[in-house]
CSV table of N, CA and C in Angstrom, one decimal:
chain,number,residue,atom,x,y,z
F,1,UNK,N,0.8,-1.2,0.0
F,1,UNK,CA,0.0,0.0,0.0
F,1,UNK,C,0.9,1.3,0.0
F,2,UNK,N,2.0,1.2,0.7
F,2,UNK,CA,2.9,2.4,0.8
F,2,UNK,C,3.5,2.6,-0.6
F,3,UNK,N,3.8,1.6,-1.3
F,3,UNK,CA,4.4,1.8,-2.7
F,3,UNK,C,3.4,2.4,-3.6
F,4,UNK,N,2.1,2.1,-3.5
F,4,UNK,CA,1.1,2.7,-4.3
F,4,UNK,C,0.9,4.2,-4.0
F,5,UNK,N,1.0,4.5,-2.7
F,5,UNK,CA,0.9,5.9,-2.2
F,5,UNK,C,2.1,6.7,-2.8
F,6,UNK,N,3.3,6.1,-2.8
F,6,UNK,CA,4.4,6.9,-3.2
F,6,UNK,C,4.3,7.1,-4.8
F,7,UNK,N,3.9,6.1,-5.5
F,7,UNK,CA,3.7,6.3,-6.9
F,7,UNK,C,2.6,7.4,-7.2
F,8,UNK,N,1.5,7.4,-6.5
F,8,UNK,CA,0.5,8.4,-6.6
F,8,UNK,C,1.1,9.8,-6.3
F,9,UNK,N,1.9,9.9,-5.3
F,9,UNK,CA,2.6,11.2,-4.9
F,9,UNK,C,3.5,11.7,-6.1
F,10,UNK,N,4.3,10.8,-6.6
F,10,UNK,CA,5.1,11.1,-7.8
F,10,UNK,C,4.3,11.5,-9.0
F,11,UNK,N,3.2,10.8,-9.2
F,11,UNK,CA,2.4,11.1,-10.3
F,11,UNK,C,1.7,12.5,-10.2
F,12,UNK,N,1.3,12.8,-9.0
F,12,UNK,CA,0.7,14.2,-8.8
F,12,UNK,C,1.8,15.3,-8.9
F,13,UNK,N,3.0,15.0,-8.4
F,13,UNK,CA,4.0,16.0,-8.6
F,13,UNK,C,4.3,16.2,-10.1
F,14,UNK,N,4.4,15.2,-10.8
F,14,UNK,CA,4.6,15.3,-12.3
F,14,UNK,C,3.5,16.0,-13.0
F,15,UNK,N,2.2,15.7,-12.6
F,15,UNK,CA,1.1,16.4,-13.2
F,15,UNK,C,1.1,17.9,-12.8
F,16,UNK,N,1.4,18.2,-11.6
F,16,UNK,CA,1.5,19.6,-11.1
F,16,UNK,C,2.6,20.3,-12.0
F,17,UNK,N,3.7,19.7,-12.2
F,17,UNK,CA,4.8,20.3,-13.0
F,17,UNK,C,4.3,20.5,-14.5
F,18,UNK,N,3.6,19.6,-15.0
F,18,UNK,CA,3.0,19.7,-16.4
F,18,UNK,C,2.1,20.9,-16.5
F,19,UNK,N,1.2,21.0,-15.5
F,19,UNK,CA,0.2,22.2,-15.5
F,19,UNK,C,1.0,23.5,-15.3
F,20,UNK,N,1.9,23.5,-14.4
F,20,UNK,CA,2.7,24.7,-14.1
F,20,UNK,C,3.5,25.1,-15.3
F,21,UNK,N,4.2,24.2,-16.0
F,21,UNK,CA,5.0,24.5,-17.2
F,21,UNK,C,4.1,25.0,-18.3
F,22,UNK,N,2.9,24.4,-18.4
F,22,UNK,CA,1.9,24.8,-19.5
F,22,UNK,C,1.5,26.3,-19.3
F,23,UNK,N,1.4,26.7,-18.0
F,23,UNK,CA,1.0,28.1,-17.8
F,23,UNK,C,2.2,29.0,-18.0
F,24,UNK,N,3.4,28.6,-17.5
F,24,UNK,CA,4.6,29.5,-17.6
F,24,UNK,C,5.2,29.7,-19.0
F,25,UNK,N,5.1,28.7,-19.8
F,25,UNK,CA,5.7,28.7,-21.1
F,25,UNK,C,4.6,28.8,-22.2
F,26,UNK,N,4.2,30.0,-22.5
F,26,UNK,CA,3.2,30.1,-23.6
F,26,UNK,C,3.8,29.7,-24.9
F,27,UNK,N,3.0,29.0,-25.7
F,27,UNK,CA,3.5,28.5,-27.0
F,27,UNK,C,3.1,29.4,-28.2
F,28,UNK,N,1.8,29.8,-28.2
F,28,UNK,CA,1.3,30.5,-29.3
F,28,UNK,C,0.9,31.9,-29.0
F,29,UNK,N,1.2,32.8,-29.9
F,29,UNK,CA,0.8,34.2,-29.7
F,29,UNK,C,0.1,34.6,-31.0
F,30,UNK,N,-1.1,35.1,-30.8
F,30,UNK,CA,-2.0,35.5,-31.9
F,30,UNK,C,-2.3,37.0,-31.8
F,31,UNK,N,-2.4,37.6,-33.0
F,31,UNK,CA,-2.9,39.0,-33.0
F,31,UNK,C,-4.3,38.9,-33.6
F,32,UNK,N,-5.2,39.4,-32.9
F,32,UNK,CA,-6.6,39.3,-33.2
F,32,UNK,C,-7.4,40.6,-32.8
F,33,UNK,N,-8.5,40.8,-33.3
F,33,UNK,CA,-9.3,42.0,-32.9
F,33,UNK,C,-10.6,41.6,-32.2
F,34,UNK,N,-11.0,42.5,-31.4
F,34,UNK,CA,-12.2,42.2,-30.6
F,34,UNK,C,-13.4,42.3,-31.5
F,35,UNK,N,-14.2,41.2,-31.5
F,35,UNK,CA,-15.5,41.2,-32.3
F,35,UNK,C,-16.7,41.5,-31.5
F,36,UNK,N,-16.6,41.2,-30.2
F,36,UNK,CA,-17.8,41.4,-29.4
F,36,UNK,C,-17.4,41.5,-27.9
F,37,UNK,N,-18.1,42.3,-27.1
F,37,UNK,CA,-17.9,42.4,-25.7
F,37,UNK,C,-19.3,42.0,-25.1
F,38,UNK,N,-19.2,41.1,-24.1
F,38,UNK,CA,-20.5,40.7,-23.5
F,38,UNK,C,-20.4,40.8,-21.9
F,39,UNK,N,-21.5,41.1,-21.4
F,39,UNK,CA,-21.7,41.2,-19.9
F,39,UNK,C,-22.7,40.2,-19.5
F,40,UNK,N,-22.4,39.4,-18.5
F,40,UNK,CA,-23.4,38.3,-18.1
F,40,UNK,C,-23.6,38.4,-16.6
F,41,UNK,N,-24.9,38.7,-16.2
F,41,UNK,CA,-25.3,38.8,-14.8
F,41,UNK,C,-25.6,37.4,-14.3
F,42,UNK,N,-24.9,37.0,-13.2
F,42,UNK,CA,-25.1,35.7,-12.6
F,42,UNK,C,-25.6,35.9,-11.2
F,43,UNK,N,-26.7,35.3,-10.8
F,43,UNK,CA,-27.2,35.4,-9.5
F,43,UNK,C,-27.3,34.0,-8.8
F,44,UNK,N,-27.2,34.0,-7.5
F,44,UNK,CA,-27.2,32.7,-6.8
F,44,UNK,C,-28.5,32.7,-6.0
F,45,UNK,N,-29.1,31.6,-6.0
F,45,UNK,CA,-30.4,31.5,-5.3
F,45,UNK,C,-30.2,30.9,-3.9
F,46,UNK,N,-29.6,31.8,-3.0
F,46,UNK,CA,-29.4,31.4,-1.7
F,46,UNK,C,-29.9,32.5,-0.7
F,47,UNK,N,-29.8,32.3,0.5
F,47,UNK,CA,-30.3,33.3,1.5
F,47,UNK,C,-29.7,34.7,1.4
F,48,UNK,N,-28.4,34.7,1.0
F,48,UNK,CA,-27.7,36.0,0.9
F,48,UNK,C,-28.1,36.8,-0.4
F,49,UNK,N,-28.7,36.1,-1.4
F,49,UNK,CA,-29.0,36.7,-2.6
F,49,UNK,C,-27.9,37.3,-3.4
F,50,UNK,N,-26.7,36.6,-3.3
F,50,UNK,CA,-25.5,37.1,-4.0
F,50,UNK,C,-25.6,37.1,-5.5
F,51,UNK,N,-24.8,37.9,-6.1
F,51,UNK,CA,-24.7,37.9,-7.6
F,51,UNK,C,-23.4,38.6,-8.0
F,52,UNK,N,-23.0,38.4,-9.2
F,52,UNK,CA,-21.9,39.1,-9.8
F,52,UNK,C,-22.1,39.2,-11.3
F,53,UNK,N,-21.2,40.0,-11.9
F,53,UNK,CA,-21.3,40.3,-13.3
F,53,UNK,C,-20.0,39.8,-13.9
F,54,UNK,N,-20.1,38.9,-14.9
F,54,UNK,CA,-18.9,38.4,-15.7
F,54,UNK,C,-18.8,39.2,-17.0
F,55,UNK,N,-17.6,39.6,-17.3
F,55,UNK,CA,-17.4,40.4,-18.5
F,55,UNK,C,-16.4,39.6,-19.4
F,56,UNK,N,-16.8,39.4,-20.6
F,56,UNK,CA,-15.9,38.6,-21.5
F,56,UNK,C,-15.7,39.3,-22.8
F,57,UNK,N,-14.7,38.9,-23.5
F,57,UNK,CA,-14.3,39.5,-24.8
F,57,UNK,C,-14.2,38.3,-25.8
F,58,UNK,N,-14.8,38.6,-27.0
F,58,UNK,CA,-14.8,37.6,-28.0
F,58,UNK,C,-13.9,38.1,-29.2
F,59,UNK,N,-13.1,37.2,-29.7
F,59,UNK,CA,-12.3,37.5,-30.9
F,59,UNK,C,-12.7,36.4,-31.9
F,60,UNK,N,-12.1,36.4,-33.0
F,60,UNK,CA,-12.4,35.3,-34.0
F,60,UNK,C,-12.0,33.9,-33.6
F,61,UNK,N,-11.0,33.8,-32.7
F,61,UNK,CA,-10.5,32.5,-32.2
F,61,UNK,C,-10.9,32.2,-30.8
F,62,UNK,N,-11.1,33.2,-29.9
F,62,UNK,CA,-11.2,32.9,-28.5
F,62,UNK,C,-12.3,33.7,-27.9
F,63,UNK,N,-12.8,33.2,-26.8
F,63,UNK,CA,-13.7,33.9,-25.9
F,63,UNK,C,-13.1,33.8,-24.5
F,64,UNK,N,-12.9,34.9,-23.8
F,64,UNK,CA,-12.2,34.8,-22.5
F,64,UNK,C,-12.8,35.9,-21.6
F,65,UNK,N,-12.8,35.6,-20.3
F,65,UNK,CA,-13.2,36.5,-19.3
F,65,UNK,C,-12.1,37.5,-19.0
F,66,UNK,N,-12.4,38.7,-18.6
F,66,UNK,CA,-11.4,39.7,-18.3
F,66,UNK,C,-11.9,40.5,-17.2
F,67,UNK,N,-11.0,41.4,-16.7
F,67,UNK,CA,-11.3,42.3,-15.5
F,67,UNK,C,-12.2,43.4,-16.0
F,68,UNK,N,-12.8,44.1,-15.0
F,68,UNK,CA,-13.6,45.2,-15.4
F,68,UNK,C,-12.9,46.3,-16.0
F,69,UNK,N,-11.6,46.6,-15.6
F,69,UNK,CA,-10.8,47.6,-16.1
F,69,UNK,C,-10.4,47.4,-17.6
F,70,UNK,N,-10.0,46.1,-17.8
F,70,UNK,CA,-9.7,45.8,-19.2
F,70,UNK,C,-10.9,45.9,-20.1
F,71,UNK,N,-12.0,45.4,-19.6
F,71,UNK,CA,-13.3,45.5,-20.4
F,71,UNK,C,-13.7,46.9,-20.7
F,72,UNK,N,-13.6,47.8,-19.8
F,72,UNK,CA,-14.0,49.2,-19.9
F,72,UNK,C,-13.1,50.0,-20.9
F,73,UNK,N,-11.8,49.6,-20.9
F,73,UNK,CA,-10.8,50.4,-21.7
F,73,UNK,C,-10.7,49.8,-23.1
F,74,UNK,N,-11.3,48.7,-23.4
F,74,UNK,CA,-11.3,48.0,-24.7
F,74,UNK,C,-12.5,48.3,-25.5
F,75,UNK,N,-12.4,48.4,-26.8
F,75,UNK,CA,-13.6,48.6,-27.6
F,75,UNK,C,-13.6,47.6,-28.7
F,76,UNK,N,-14.7,47.4,-29.3
F,76,UNK,CA,-14.9,46.5,-30.4
F,76,UNK,C,-14.0,47.0,-31.6
F,77,UNK,N,-13.2,46.1,-32.2
F,77,UNK,CA,-12.3,46.5,-33.2
F,77,UNK,C,-10.9,46.7,-32.8
F,78,UNK,N,-10.6,46.9,-31.5
F,78,UNK,CA,-9.3,47.0,-31.0
F,78,UNK,C,-8.5,45.7,-31.2
F,79,UNK,N,-7.2,45.9,-31.5
F,79,UNK,CA,-6.3,44.7,-31.8
F,79,UNK,C,-5.8,44.3,-30.4
F,80,UNK,N,-5.7,42.9,-30.3
F,80,UNK,CA,-5.2,42.3,-29.1
F,80,UNK,C,-4.0,41.4,-29.5
F,81,UNK,N,-3.1,41.2,-28.6
F,81,UNK,CA,-2.1,40.1,-28.7
F,81,UNK,C,-2.5,39.1,-27.6
F,82,UNK,N,-2.8,37.9,-28.0
F,82,UNK,CA,-3.2,36.9,-27.1
F,82,UNK,C,-2.2,35.8,-27.1
F,83,UNK,N,-1.8,35.4,-25.9
F,83,UNK,CA,-0.9,34.4,-25.6
F,83,UNK,C,-1.6,33.2,-25.0
F,84,UNK,N,-1.4,32.0,-25.6
F,84,UNK,CA,-2.1,30.8,-25.2
F,84,UNK,C,-1.2,29.7,-24.7
F,85,UNK,N,-1.7,28.8,-23.9
F,85,UNK,CA,-0.9,27.7,-23.4
F,85,UNK,C,-0.8,26.6,-24.5
F,86,UNK,N,0.2,25.8,-24.3
F,86,UNK,CA,0.5,24.7,-25.3
F,86,UNK,C,-0.4,23.6,-25.2
F,87,UNK,N,-0.6,23.0,-24.0
F,87,UNK,CA,-1.3,21.7,-23.9
F,87,UNK,C,-2.8,22.0,-23.8
F,88,UNK,N,-3.3,22.9,-23.0
F,88,UNK,CA,-4.7,23.1,-22.8
F,88,UNK,C,-5.3,24.2,-23.7
F,89,UNK,N,-4.5,24.9,-24.4
F,89,UNK,CA,-5.0,26.0,-25.3
F,89,UNK,C,-5.8,27.0,-24.6
F,90,UNK,N,-5.4,27.4,-23.4
F,90,UNK,CA,-6.1,28.4,-22.6
F,90,UNK,C,-5.4,29.7,-22.9
F,91,UNK,N,-6.2,30.8,-22.8
F,91,UNK,CA,-5.6,32.1,-22.9
F,91,UNK,C,-4.9,32.5,-21.6
F,92,UNK,N,-3.6,32.6,-21.7
F,92,UNK,CA,-2.7,32.9,-20.6
F,92,UNK,C,-2.7,34.4,-20.3
F,93,UNK,N,-2.5,35.2,-21.4
F,93,UNK,CA,-2.3,36.6,-21.2
F,93,UNK,C,-2.9,37.3,-22.5
F,94,UNK,N,-3.2,38.6,-22.3
F,94,UNK,CA,-3.7,39.3,-23.5
F,94,UNK,C,-3.3,40.8,-23.3
F,95,UNK,N,-3.1,41.4,-24.4
F,95,UNK,CA,-2.7,42.9,-24.3
F,95,UNK,C,-3.5,43.6,-25.4
F,96,UNK,N,-4.0,44.8,-25.0
F,96,UNK,CA,-4.7,45.6,-26.0
F,96,UNK,C,-3.6,46.5,-26.6
F,97,UNK,N,-3.4,46.5,-27.9
F,97,UNK,CA,-2.4,47.2,-28.6
F,97,UNK,C,-2.7,48.7,-28.6
F,98,UNK,N,-3.9,49.1,-28.5
F,98,UNK,CA,-4.3,50.5,-28.5
F,98,UNK,C,-4.0,51.2,-27.2
F,99,UNK,N,-4.4,50.5,-26.1
F,99,UNK,CA,-4.2,51.1,-24.8
F,99,UNK,C,-2.9,50.6,-24.1
F,100,UNK,N,-2.2,49.6,-24.7
F,100,UNK,CA,-1.1,49.0,-24.1
F,100,UNK,C,-1.3,48.3,-22.7
F,101,UNK,N,-2.6,48.1,-22.4
F,101,UNK,CA,-3.0,47.4,-21.1
F,101,UNK,C,-2.9,45.9,-21.4
F,102,UNK,N,-2.2,45.2,-20.5
F,102,UNK,CA,-2.1,43.8,-20.6
F,102,UNK,C,-2.5,43.2,-19.2
F,103,UNK,N,-2.9,41.9,-19.2
F,103,UNK,CA,-3.3,41.3,-18.0
F,103,UNK,C,-3.4,39.8,-18.2
F,104,UNK,N,-3.4,39.1,-17.1
F,104,UNK,CA,-3.7,37.6,-17.1
F,104,UNK,C,-4.9,37.5,-16.2
F,105,UNK,N,-6.0,36.8,-16.6
F,105,UNK,CA,-7.2,36.7,-15.9
F,105,UNK,C,-6.9,35.9,-14.6
F,106,UNK,N,-7.5,36.4,-13.5
F,106,UNK,CA,-7.2,35.8,-12.1
F,106,UNK,C,-7.5,34.3,-12.0
F,107,UNK,N,-8.6,33.9,-12.7
F,107,UNK,CA,-8.9,32.4,-12.6
F,107,UNK,C,-7.8,31.6,-13.3
F,108,UNK,N,-7.2,32.1,-14.3
F,108,UNK,CA,-6.1,31.4,-15.0
F,108,UNK,C,-4.9,31.4,-14.2
F,109,UNK,N,-4.6,32.4,-13.4
F,109,UNK,CA,-3.5,32.4,-12.5
F,109,UNK,C,-3.7,31.4,-11.4
F,110,UNK,N,-5.0,31.3,-10.9
F,110,UNK,CA,-5.3,30.3,-9.9
F,110,UNK,C,-5.1,28.8,-10.5
F,111,UNK,N,-5.7,28.6,-11.6
F,111,UNK,CA,-5.7,27.2,-12.2
F,111,UNK,C,-4.3,26.8,-12.8
F,112,UNK,N,-3.6,27.8,-13.3
F,112,UNK,CA,-2.3,27.4,-13.9
F,112,UNK,C,-1.1,27.6,-13.1
F,113,UNK,N,-1.2,28.4,-12.0
F,113,UNK,CA,0.0,28.7,-11.3
F,113,UNK,C,-0.2,28.4,-9.8
F,114,UNK,N,-1.2,28.9,-9.1
F,114,UNK,CA,-1.3,28.7,-7.7
F,114,UNK,C,-1.6,27.3,-7.2
F,115,UNK,N,-2.6,26.7,-7.8
F,115,UNK,CA,-2.9,25.3,-7.4
F,115,UNK,C,-1.8,24.3,-7.7
F,116,UNK,N,-1.2,24.3,-8.9
F,116,UNK,CA,-0.1,23.3,-9.1
F,116,UNK,C,1.1,23.6,-8.3
F,117,UNK,N,1.4,24.9,-8.0
F,117,UNK,CA,2.5,25.2,-7.2
F,117,UNK,C,2.3,24.8,-5.8
F,118,UNK,N,1.1,25.0,-5.2
F,118,UNK,CA,0.9,24.5,-3.9
F,118,UNK,C,0.9,23.0,-3.8
F,119,UNK,N,0.4,22.3,-4.7
F,119,UNK,CA,0.4,20.9,-4.7
F,119,UNK,C,1.8,20.4,-4.8
F,120,UNK,N,2.6,21.0,-5.6
F,120,UNK,CA,4.0,20.6,-5.8
F,120,UNK,C,4.8,20.9,-4.5
F,121,UNK,N,4.6,22.0,-3.8
F,121,UNK,CA,5.3,22.3,-2.6
F,121,UNK,C,4.8,21.4,-1.5
F,122,UNK,N,3.5,21.1,-1.4
F,122,UNK,CA,3.0,20.2,-0.3
F,122,UNK,C,3.6,18.8,-0.6
F,123,UNK,N,3.6,18.4,-1.8
F,123,UNK,CA,4.2,17.1,-2.2
F,123,UNK,C,5.7,17.0,-1.8
F,124,UNK,N,6.5,18.0,-2.0
F,124,UNK,CA,7.9,18.0,-1.7
F,124,UNK,C,8.1,17.9,-0.2
F,125,UNK,N,7.3,18.7,0.5
F,125,UNK,CA,7.4,18.8,2.0
F,125,UNK,C,6.9,17.4,2.6
F,126,UNK,N,5.9,16.8,2.0
F,126,UNK,CA,5.5,15.5,2.5
F,126,UNK,C,6.5,14.4,2.4
F,127,UNK,N,7.4,14.5,1.4
F,127,UNK,CA,8.5,13.5,1.4
F,127,UNK,C,9.4,13.7,2.5
F,128,UNK,N,9.6,14.9,3.0
F,128,UNK,CA,10.5,15.1,4.1
F,128,UNK,C,9.8,14.7,5.5
F,129,UNK,N,8.6,15.0,5.6
F,129,UNK,CA,7.9,14.8,6.9
F,129,UNK,C,7.1,13.4,6.9
F,130,UNK,N,7.3,12.6,5.9
F,130,UNK,CA,6.7,11.3,5.8
F,130,UNK,C,5.2,11.3,6.0
F,131,UNK,N,4.6,10.7,7.0
F,131,UNK,CA,3.2,10.5,7.2
F,131,UNK,C,2.5,11.6,7.9
F,132,UNK,N,3.1,12.7,8.3
F,132,UNK,CA,2.5,13.7,9.1
F,132,UNK,C,1.5,14.6,8.3
F,133,UNK,N,1.6,14.6,7.0
F,133,UNK,CA,0.8,15.5,6.2
F,133,UNK,C,-0.1,14.7,5.2
F,134,UNK,N,-0.4,13.5,5.6
F,134,UNK,CA,-1.2,12.6,4.7
F,134,UNK,C,-2.5,13.2,4.3
F,135,UNK,N,-3.2,13.8,5.2
F,135,UNK,CA,-4.6,14.4,4.9
F,135,UNK,C,-4.4,15.6,4.0
F,136,UNK,N,-3.4,16.4,4.3
F,136,UNK,CA,-3.2,17.6,3.5
F,136,UNK,C,-2.7,17.2,2.1
F,137,UNK,N,-1.9,16.2,1.9
F,137,UNK,CA,-1.5,15.7,0.6
F,137,UNK,C,-2.7,15.2,-0.1
F,138,UNK,N,-3.5,14.4,0.5
F,138,UNK,CA,-4.7,13.9,-0.1
F,138,UNK,C,-5.7,15.0,-0.6
F,139,UNK,N,-5.9,16.0,0.2
F,139,UNK,CA,-6.8,17.1,-0.2
F,139,UNK,C,-6.2,17.9,-1.4
F,140,UNK,N,-4.8,18.1,-1.3
F,140,UNK,CA,-4.2,18.8,-2.4
F,140,UNK,C,-4.2,18.0,-3.7
F,141,UNK,N,-4.1,16.7,-3.6
F,141,UNK,CA,-4.2,15.8,-4.8
F,141,UNK,C,-5.6,15.9,-5.4
F,142,UNK,N,-6.6,15.9,-4.6
F,142,UNK,CA,-8.0,16.0,-5.1
F,142,UNK,C,-8.2,17.4,-5.8
F,143,UNK,N,-7.6,18.4,-5.2
F,143,UNK,CA,-7.7,19.8,-5.8
F,143,UNK,C,-7.0,19.8,-7.1
F,144,UNK,N,-5.9,19.1,-7.2
F,144,UNK,CA,-5.2,19.0,-8.5
F,144,UNK,C,-6.0,18.3,-9.6
F,145,UNK,N,-6.6,17.2,-9.2
F,145,UNK,CA,-7.4,16.5,-10.2
F,145,UNK,C,-8.6,17.3,-10.6
F,146,UNK,N,-9.2,18.0,-9.6
F,146,UNK,CA,-10.4,18.9,-10.0
F,146,UNK,C,-9.9,20.0,-10.9
F,147,UNK,N,-8.7,20.5,-10.6
F,147,UNK,CA,-8.1,21.6,-11.5
F,147,UNK,C,-7.9,21.0,-12.9
F,148,UNK,N,-7.3,19.8,-13.0
F,148,UNK,CA,-7.1,19.2,-14.3
F,148,UNK,C,-8.4,19.0,-15.0
F,149,UNK,N,-9.5,18.6,-14.4
F,149,UNK,CA,-10.8,18.4,-15.0
F,149,UNK,C,-11.3,19.7,-15.5
F,150,UNK,N,-11.1,20.8,-14.7
F,150,UNK,CA,-11.6,22.1,-15.2
F,150,UNK,C,-10.8,22.5,-16.4
F,151,UNK,N,-9.5,22.3,-16.4
F,151,UNK,CA,-8.7,22.7,-17.6
F,151,UNK,C,-9.1,22.0,-18.9
F,152,UNK,N,-9.4,20.7,-18.7
F,152,UNK,CA,-9.7,19.9,-19.9
F,152,UNK,C,-11.1,20.2,-20.3
F,153,UNK,N,-12.1,20.4,-19.4
F,153,UNK,CA,-13.5,20.6,-19.8
F,153,UNK,C,-13.8,22.0,-20.3
F,154,UNK,N,-13.2,23.0,-19.8
F,154,UNK,CA,-13.6,24.4,-20.2
F,154,UNK,C,-12.9,24.9,-21.4
């Protein structure tokens, strides 16, 4: 059983490195123009009555969410430079050539950088501390698998 756990730990470390390298090393850069800007109101049916507004930009190749500031300073017809990841073909970064504003969407930072980096660090520390972090390692591995499912499905 301990051999299987060790193999699973190595597999998750390798998977975290793959996701991390996919985010850090963009492979394709496209120049495209904005064809449409959309705003989508999303509400939650709970006691708090919470809601938020999602803003997205559409080009001929991609549709991606962006921050309020980027959305407000961009217009239909503006040229963008879009950098995508190699494996998952996700938009890593984008820059408006007219305003010179560039950014990486925060959800992409979370799924491509923070989650895999945390899983990798927890995995390395767990090798040093042996069985003391088993629950934390298990939870981080589940988060990594959920992250991978999100990257593949979206």
